Coordinates of C-alpha atoms in Angstrom, one line a residue:
Chain U
M1 CA -20.3 -48.9 1.0
N2 CA -23.1 -46.7 0.0
S3 CA -25.1 -46.9 -3.2
D4 CA -22.4 -45.4 -5.3
G5 CA -19.7 -47.6 -3.7
R6 CA -18.1 -45.1 -1.3
H7 CA -17.8 -44.8 2.4
L8 CA -19.3 -41.8 4.2
T9 CA -17.0 -38.8 4.6
D10 CA -15.9 -37.5 8.0
E11 CA -18.4 -34.6 7.4
D12 CA -21.2 -37.1 6.7
L13 CA -20.4 -39.1 9.8
M14 CA -20.3 -36.0 11.9
D15 CA -23.7 -35.1 10.7
V16 CA -24.9 -38.6 11.7
L17 CA -23.3 -38.2 15.1
D18 CA -24.8 -34.8 15.5
G19 CA -28.2 -36.1 14.8
A20 CA -28.5 -33.8 11.8
R21 CA -28.6 -36.5 9.3
G22 CA -30.6 -39.8 9.0
G23 CA -32.0 -41.5 6.0
S24 CA -29.5 -43.0 3.6
A25 CA -26.5 -42.0 5.7
A26 CA -27.9 -43.8 8.8
R27 CA -28.8 -46.8 6.7
H28 CA -25.3 -46.9 5.3
V29 CA -23.8 -46.9 8.8
G30 CA -26.1 -49.9 9.6
L31 CA -24.8 -51.8 6.7
C32 CA -21.1 -50.8 6.6
A33 CA -18.8 -52.1 9.3
S34 CA -16.1 -49.6 8.5
C35 CA -18.3 -46.5 8.8
A36 CA -20.0 -47.9 11.8
G37 CA -16.6 -48.5 13.5
R38 CA -15.5 -44.9 12.7
L39 CA -18.7 -43.5 14.0
A40 CA -18.5 -45.6 17.2
E41 CA -15.0 -44.3 17.8
A42 CA -16.1 -40.7 17.4
R43 CA -19.0 -41.3 19.7
E44 CA -16.7 -42.7 22.4
G45 CA -14.4 -39.6 21.9
L46 CA -17.4 -37.4 22.4
A47 CA -18.4 -39.2 25.6
L48 CA -14.9 -38.8 26.9
A49 CA -14.8 -35.1 26.0
R50 CA -18.0 -34.5 27.8
A51 CA -16.8 -36.1 31.0
A52 CA -14.2 -33.4 31.6
D53 CA -15.4 -30.0 32.7
V54 CA -13.1 -27.2 33.7
P55 CA -12.5 -26.8 37.5
E56 CA -14.6 -23.8 38.6
P57 CA -12.8 -21.0 40.3
P58 CA -14.5 -19.6 43.5
E59 CA -17.1 -16.9 43.2
L60 CA -14.7 -14.4 44.6
Y61 CA -12.6 -14.9 41.6
W62 CA -15.4 -13.9 39.2
Q63 CA -16.3 -10.9 41.4
S64 CA -12.7 -9.6 41.2
F65 CA -12.0 -10.5 37.6
P66 CA -13.7 -7.4 36.1
R67 CA -11.9 -5.2 38.5
R68 CA -8.6 -6.7 37.5
V69 CA -9.4 -6.1 33.9
A70 CA -10.5 -2.6 34.6
A71 CA -7.3 -1.8 36.4
R72 CA -5.3 -2.9 33.5
L73 CA -7.5 -0.9 31.1
Q74 CA -7.0 2.2 33.1
A75 CA -3.3 1.9 32.6
A76 CA -3.9 1.5 28.9
P77 CA -4.8 4.3 26.4
S78 CA -8.5 4.6 25.5
P79 CA -9.5 3.1 22.2
R80 CA -9.5 5.5 19.3
P81 CA -12.8 6.5 17.7
W82 CA -13.5 5.1 14.3
R83 CA -11.6 7.3 11.8
G84 CA -13.7 6.6 8.7
W85 CA -13.1 10.2 7.6
L86 CA -9.5 9.3 7.1
V87 CA -10.2 7.0 4.2
P88 CA -11.2 9.7 1.7
A89 CA -8.5 11.9 3.0
F90 CA -5.9 9.1 2.4
A91 CA -7.4 8.4 -1.0
T92 CA -7.1 12.0 -2.0
A93 CA -3.6 12.3 -0.6
V94 CA -2.4 9.1 -2.3
A95 CA -4.0 10.2 -5.6
L96 CA -2.3 13.6 -5.4
A97 CA 1.0 12.0 -4.6
A98 CA 0.6 9.6 -7.5
A99 CA -0.3 12.5 -9.8
V100 CA 2.8 14.4 -8.8
A101 CA 5.0 11.4 -9.2
I102 CA 3.5 9.7 -12.3
I103 CA 2.3 12.5 -14.6
P104 CA 5.7 14.0 -15.2
R105 CA 7.1 10.5 -15.8
R106 CA 4.4 9.6 -18.3
A107 CA 5.1 12.7 -20.1
T108 CA 8.8 11.8 -20.4
E109 CA 8.0 8.2 -21.3
A110 CA 5.6 9.2 -24.1
P111 CA 6.7 7.9 -27.5
A112 CA 8.5 10.6 -29.2
S113 CA 7.3 11.8 -32.5
P114 CA 10.1 13.1 -34.8
A115 CA 8.0 16.2 -35.5
H116 CA 7.7 16.9 -31.8
T117 CA 11.0 15.9 -30.4
L118 CA 12.3 18.4 -28.0
A119 CA 15.8 19.0 -27.0
P120 CA 16.7 17.2 -23.8
W121 CA 17.3 20.5 -22.0
S122 CA 13.7 21.5 -22.7
A123 CA 11.8 18.2 -22.2
L124 CA 10.0 19.4 -19.1
P125 CA 10.4 22.3 -16.8
P126 CA 12.0 21.5 -13.5
A127 CA 9.5 20.3 -10.9
E128 CA 9.9 23.5 -8.9
A129 CA 8.9 25.5 -12.0
D130 CA 5.8 23.5 -12.8
P131 CA 2.9 25.8 -12.2
G132 CA 0.7 22.9 -11.2
L133 CA 2.9 21.8 -8.4
P134 CA 2.0 24.6 -5.9
V135 CA -1.6 23.7 -6.3
L136 CA -1.0 20.0 -5.6
Q137 CA 1.3 20.8 -2.7
A138 CA -1.3 23.2 -1.2
A139 CA -4.0 20.6 -1.5
A140 CA -1.8 17.9 0.0
S141 CA -0.7 20.1 2.9
D142 CA -4.3 21.0 3.7
L143 CA -4.8 17.3 4.5
D144 CA -1.8 17.0 6.8
P145 CA -3.3 18.8 9.9
A146 CA -6.3 16.5 9.7
L147 CA -4.2 13.4 9.7
E148 CA -3.0 13.9 13.2
C149 CA -0.4 11.3 12.9
G150 CA 2.7 13.1 11.7
G151 CA 2.4 12.7 8.0
L152 CA 1.0 10.5 5.3
A153 CA 3.5 7.6 5.8
E154 CA 2.9 7.5 9.5
C155 CA -0.9 7.6 9.0
L156 CA -0.8 4.8 6.5
A157 CA 1.3 2.7 8.8
D158 CA -1.1 3.4 11.6
L159 CA -4.2 2.3 9.6
S160 CA -6.2 -0.5 11.1
E161 CA -7.0 -3.6 8.9
E162 CA -10.5 -2.3 8.2
E163 CA -9.3 1.2 7.3
S164 CA -6.7 -0.3 5.0
Q165 CA -9.4 -2.4 3.3
D166 CA -11.6 0.6 2.8
L167 CA -8.7 2.5 1.3
V168 CA -8.0 -0.4 -1.1
Q169 CA -11.6 -0.5 -2.1
M170 CA -11.6 3.2 -2.9
L171 CA -8.4 3.1 -4.8
R172 CA -9.1 0.0 -6.8
P173 CA -11.3 1.7 -9.5
A174 CA -8.6 4.3 -10.1
V175 CA -6.0 1.7 -10.4
K176 CA -8.1 -0.3 -12.8
D177 CA -8.8 2.6 -15.1
G178 CA -5.2 3.6 -15.1
S179 CA -5.6 7.0 -13.5
L180 CA -3.2 5.9 -10.8
Chain F
M1 CA -24.0 -18.5 21.1
I2 CA -22.3 -17.8 24.3
G3 CA -24.5 -17.4 27.4
Q4 CA -27.5 -18.7 25.6
A5 CA -29.3 -22.0 26.1
L6 CA -28.4 -24.8 23.7
S7 CA -30.8 -25.4 20.9
P8 CA -32.5 -28.8 21.1
S9 CA -31.2 -29.5 17.7
L10 CA -27.7 -29.5 19.1
P11 CA -27.3 -32.7 21.1
I12 CA -23.5 -32.5 21.3
G13 CA -22.5 -30.6 24.3
A14 CA -26.0 -30.7 25.8
A15 CA -24.7 -32.1 29.0
L16 CA -22.8 -28.9 29.6
V17 CA -25.6 -26.4 28.9
R18 CA -25.8 -23.5 31.3
P19 CA -29.0 -21.5 31.6
P20 CA -29.0 -17.9 30.4
A21 CA -28.4 -15.2 33.0
A22 CA -31.5 -14.3 34.9
G23 CA -32.9 -10.8 34.9
L24 CA -32.7 -8.0 32.4
R25 CA -29.7 -7.9 30.2
V26 CA -28.5 -4.9 28.3
D27 CA -28.1 -5.9 24.8
D28 CA -24.5 -6.5 23.7
R29 CA -24.9 -4.0 20.9
E30 CA -25.9 -1.3 23.3
A31 CA -22.9 -2.0 25.5
V32 CA -20.6 -2.0 22.5
L33 CA -21.9 1.3 21.3
A34 CA -21.5 2.8 24.7
C35 CA -17.8 1.6 24.7
Q36 CA -17.3 3.0 21.3
S37 CA -18.5 6.4 22.4
G38 CA -16.0 6.3 25.3
E39 CA -18.0 4.9 28.2
R40 CA -15.4 2.5 29.6
E41 CA -17.7 1.3 32.4
A42 CA -19.9 -0.3 29.7
F43 CA -17.1 -2.7 29.0
D44 CA -17.3 -4.0 32.6
L45 CA -20.7 -5.3 31.7
L46 CA -19.3 -7.2 28.8
V47 CA -16.5 -8.6 30.9
E48 CA -18.9 -9.8 33.6
R49 CA -21.1 -11.4 30.9
Y50 CA -18.3 -13.3 29.1
Q51 CA -15.6 -13.8 31.7
R52 CA -16.6 -17.4 32.4
D53 CA -16.8 -18.4 28.8
I54 CA -13.5 -16.8 27.9
Y55 CA -11.8 -18.2 31.0
R56 CA -13.0 -21.7 30.3
L57 CA -12.0 -21.5 26.6
C58 CA -8.5 -20.4 27.7
Y59 CA -8.3 -23.1 30.3
R60 CA -9.1 -25.8 27.9
Y61 CA -6.4 -24.5 25.6
V62 CA -3.6 -24.6 28.1
N63 CA -5.0 -26.7 31.0
D64 CA -3.6 -24.4 33.6
P65 CA -5.6 -22.0 35.8
Q66 CA -2.9 -19.3 36.1
D67 CA -2.2 -19.2 32.4
A68 CA -6.0 -19.2 31.7
N69 CA -6.4 -16.2 34.0
D70 CA -3.6 -14.3 32.3
M71 CA -4.9 -15.2 28.8
A72 CA -8.5 -14.3 29.7
Q73 CA -7.5 -10.9 30.9
E74 CA -5.4 -10.4 27.7
V75 CA -8.4 -11.3 25.6
F76 CA -10.5 -8.6 27.2
L77 CA -7.7 -6.1 26.9
K78 CA -7.4 -6.8 23.2
A79 CA -11.1 -6.6 22.8
Y80 CA -11.3 -3.2 24.4
R81 CA -8.4 -1.8 22.4
A82 CA -10.1 -3.0 19.2
I83 CA -13.7 -2.4 20.0
H84 CA -13.9 0.7 17.9
R85 CA -13.4 -1.6 14.9
F86 CA -16.3 -3.8 15.8
R87 CA -19.0 -3.1 13.3
G88 CA -21.5 -5.7 14.2
D89 CA -21.0 -7.9 11.1
S90 CA -21.0 -10.9 13.5
S91 CA -22.3 -11.1 17.0
F92 CA -20.1 -9.6 19.7
S93 CA -19.6 -13.1 21.3
T94 CA -18.4 -14.5 18.0
W95 CA -16.0 -11.6 17.6
L96 CA -14.8 -12.0 21.2
Y97 CA -14.3 -15.8 20.6
R98 CA -12.2 -15.0 17.5
I99 CA -9.9 -12.8 19.6
A100 CA -9.8 -15.5 22.3
V101 CA -8.8 -18.3 19.9
N102 CA -6.1 -16.1 18.3
T103 CA -4.8 -15.2 21.7
C104 CA -4.7 -18.8 22.7
L105 CA -2.9 -19.9 19.6
N106 CA -0.3 -17.2 20.0
F107 CA 0.1 -17.9 23.6
R108 CA 0.6 -21.6 23.0
S109 CA 3.0 -21.1 20.2
S110 CA 5.2 -18.8 22.3
R111 CA 5.1 -21.0 25.4
R112 CA 5.1 -24.6 24.4
P113 CA 8.1 -26.2 22.9
E114 CA 7.8 -27.5 19.3
G115 CA 7.0 -31.1 18.9
E116 CA 4.8 -31.4 21.9
E117 CA 1.6 -31.2 19.9
L118 CA 0.4 -34.4 18.5
P119 CA 0.2 -35.1 14.8
D120 CA -3.1 -35.0 13.0
S121 CA -3.6 -38.7 13.2
L122 CA -2.5 -41.3 15.7
P123 CA -2.3 -45.1 15.6
D124 CA -4.9 -46.8 17.6
K125 CA -3.4 -48.8 20.5
H126 CA -4.5 -50.3 23.8
A127 CA -8.2 -50.2 23.0
G128 CA -10.2 -51.4 25.9
A129 CA -7.9 -50.2 28.7
L130 CA -10.0 -47.2 29.5
D131 CA -11.7 -48.9 32.4
A132 CA -8.5 -48.6 34.5
M133 CA -8.9 -44.9 34.8
V134 CA -10.1 -43.3 38.0
E135 CA -12.9 -40.8 37.3
D136 CA -11.2 -37.6 38.5
E137 CA -7.9 -38.6 37.0
R138 CA -9.7 -39.3 33.8
A139 CA -11.2 -35.8 33.7
S140 CA -7.7 -34.3 34.2
R141 CA -6.3 -36.5 31.5
V142 CA -9.1 -35.6 29.1
R143 CA -8.3 -31.9 29.6
E144 CA -4.6 -32.5 29.1
A145 CA -5.4 -34.5 25.9
V146 CA -7.6 -31.8 24.6
S147 CA -4.9 -29.2 25.2
R148 CA -2.5 -31.4 23.0
L149 CA -4.8 -31.8 20.0
P150 CA -3.7 -30.1 16.8
E151 CA -4.7 -26.4 16.8
K152 CA -7.6 -26.4 14.5
Q153 CA -9.0 -29.7 15.9
R154 CA -8.6 -28.3 19.4
A155 CA -10.3 -25.0 18.6
T156 CA -13.2 -26.8 16.9
L157 CA -13.7 -29.3 19.6
I158 CA -13.6 -26.7 22.4
L159 CA -15.9 -24.3 20.7
K160 CA -18.4 -26.9 19.6
I161 CA -18.5 -29.3 22.5
Y162 CA -17.9 -27.1 25.5
H163 CA -19.2 -23.8 24.2
E164 CA -22.1 -25.1 22.2
L165 CA -21.6 -23.0 19.2
T166 CA -23.1 -24.0 15.9
H167 CA -20.9 -25.3 13.1
E168 CA -21.4 -22.1 11.3
E169 CA -20.3 -20.0 14.2
V170 CA -17.2 -22.2 14.7
A171 CA -16.4 -21.8 11.0
G172 CA -16.6 -18.0 11.3
I173 CA -14.3 -18.0 14.3
V174 CA -11.6 -20.4 13.1
G175 CA -11.8 -19.2 9.5
S176 CA -12.7 -22.5 7.9
S177 CA -15.7 -23.8 5.9
V178 CA -18.5 -25.6 7.7
G179 CA -17.5 -28.9 6.1
T180 CA -13.9 -28.5 7.3
V181 CA -15.2 -27.7 10.8
K182 CA -17.2 -30.9 10.8
A183 CA -14.3 -33.0 9.5
N184 CA -11.9 -31.4 12.1
L185 CA -14.4 -32.2 14.9
F186 CA -14.7 -35.7 13.7
H187 CA -10.9 -36.1 13.7
A188 CA -10.6 -34.4 17.1
L189 CA -13.0 -36.9 18.7
G190 CA -11.2 -39.8 17.2
N191 CA -7.8 -38.5 18.2
L192 CA -9.0 -37.7 21.7
R193 CA -10.1 -41.3 22.1
K194 CA -6.9 -42.7 20.7
M195 CA -4.8 -40.5 23.0
L196 CA -6.7 -41.5 26.1
H197 CA -6.5 -45.2 25.2
A198 CA -2.8 -44.9 24.6
E199 CA -2.4 -43.1 28.0
A200 CA -4.5 -45.6 29.8
G201 CA -2.4 -48.4 28.4
K202 CA 0.9 -47.1 29.7

């Protein structure tokens, strides 16, 4: 046991084995049969592990290995360049899509004041008649040719992990302030 | 770090240190940037530089030369396909090791039947019977035992003992804290010893 009545942790013992820790930990091992035993077992395991190297392939193998990888790479498509420009494009497109979908809904969900209650047939103009819609559609369609992946859904599905993370970072403030 | 001499402060694995490659070396970052700009030949340089490390890592995972060859090639294919996403947040070698460990884990899980891997802890039996092993046979059995360790313990032991990475580098590759890496390594060494003792006593 050490001064506070506890055995060393596995992490502590690994540090002792690694030579990264001496002092009180090393003294504890000298006094504690349990910790000394565990340390001795790990030390023996380390000696065993070191005794087994991987059989080395012939030099010819290493000379031909890059060629074999290159041959497989030639059959594979080239890596795509980083498409960082897609992130603001996606963010804009998503924001526009959300605006088209959410703004009319919020308008319909707004608490009705008796003084401003409209007849159901006149609550909102149909979407096709909304003068703002062509503007949004035009803005969104302007993005599509740049996406080069067949549409917003396909592009989103094709995003890499890092691109997705960037997109989330950009959209997070808008989600927090309720604009999305 | 792969391909670099072991720091004197890292006694574990010191017996397996390999000297750094002689002569001028194009920096990994330059080679990566060239790959990212479409120069596929630059990737050959990275393959040549890391092929031995990756092959050995794969070999220790599966203990089979043909599987190790297939897996090592797969690691480089995956790295090439993803290299445009490498931003240099970690060293290229650490990034490549991460791909290799994931490839090994997936390969193993799809090829090995469930239940073959050992539990995290083993009862200690037949201590003292190790002397009966012949040296060459023992090396083979050690490799086999390493390949049967629980995944995190195996990854940690291979990267730390045989590839001489720091605890911090191993933590970055396997996605654990440094403390967990140390604890996993400690358990791996203990389990390895127990497995070999049990094997020797059969």
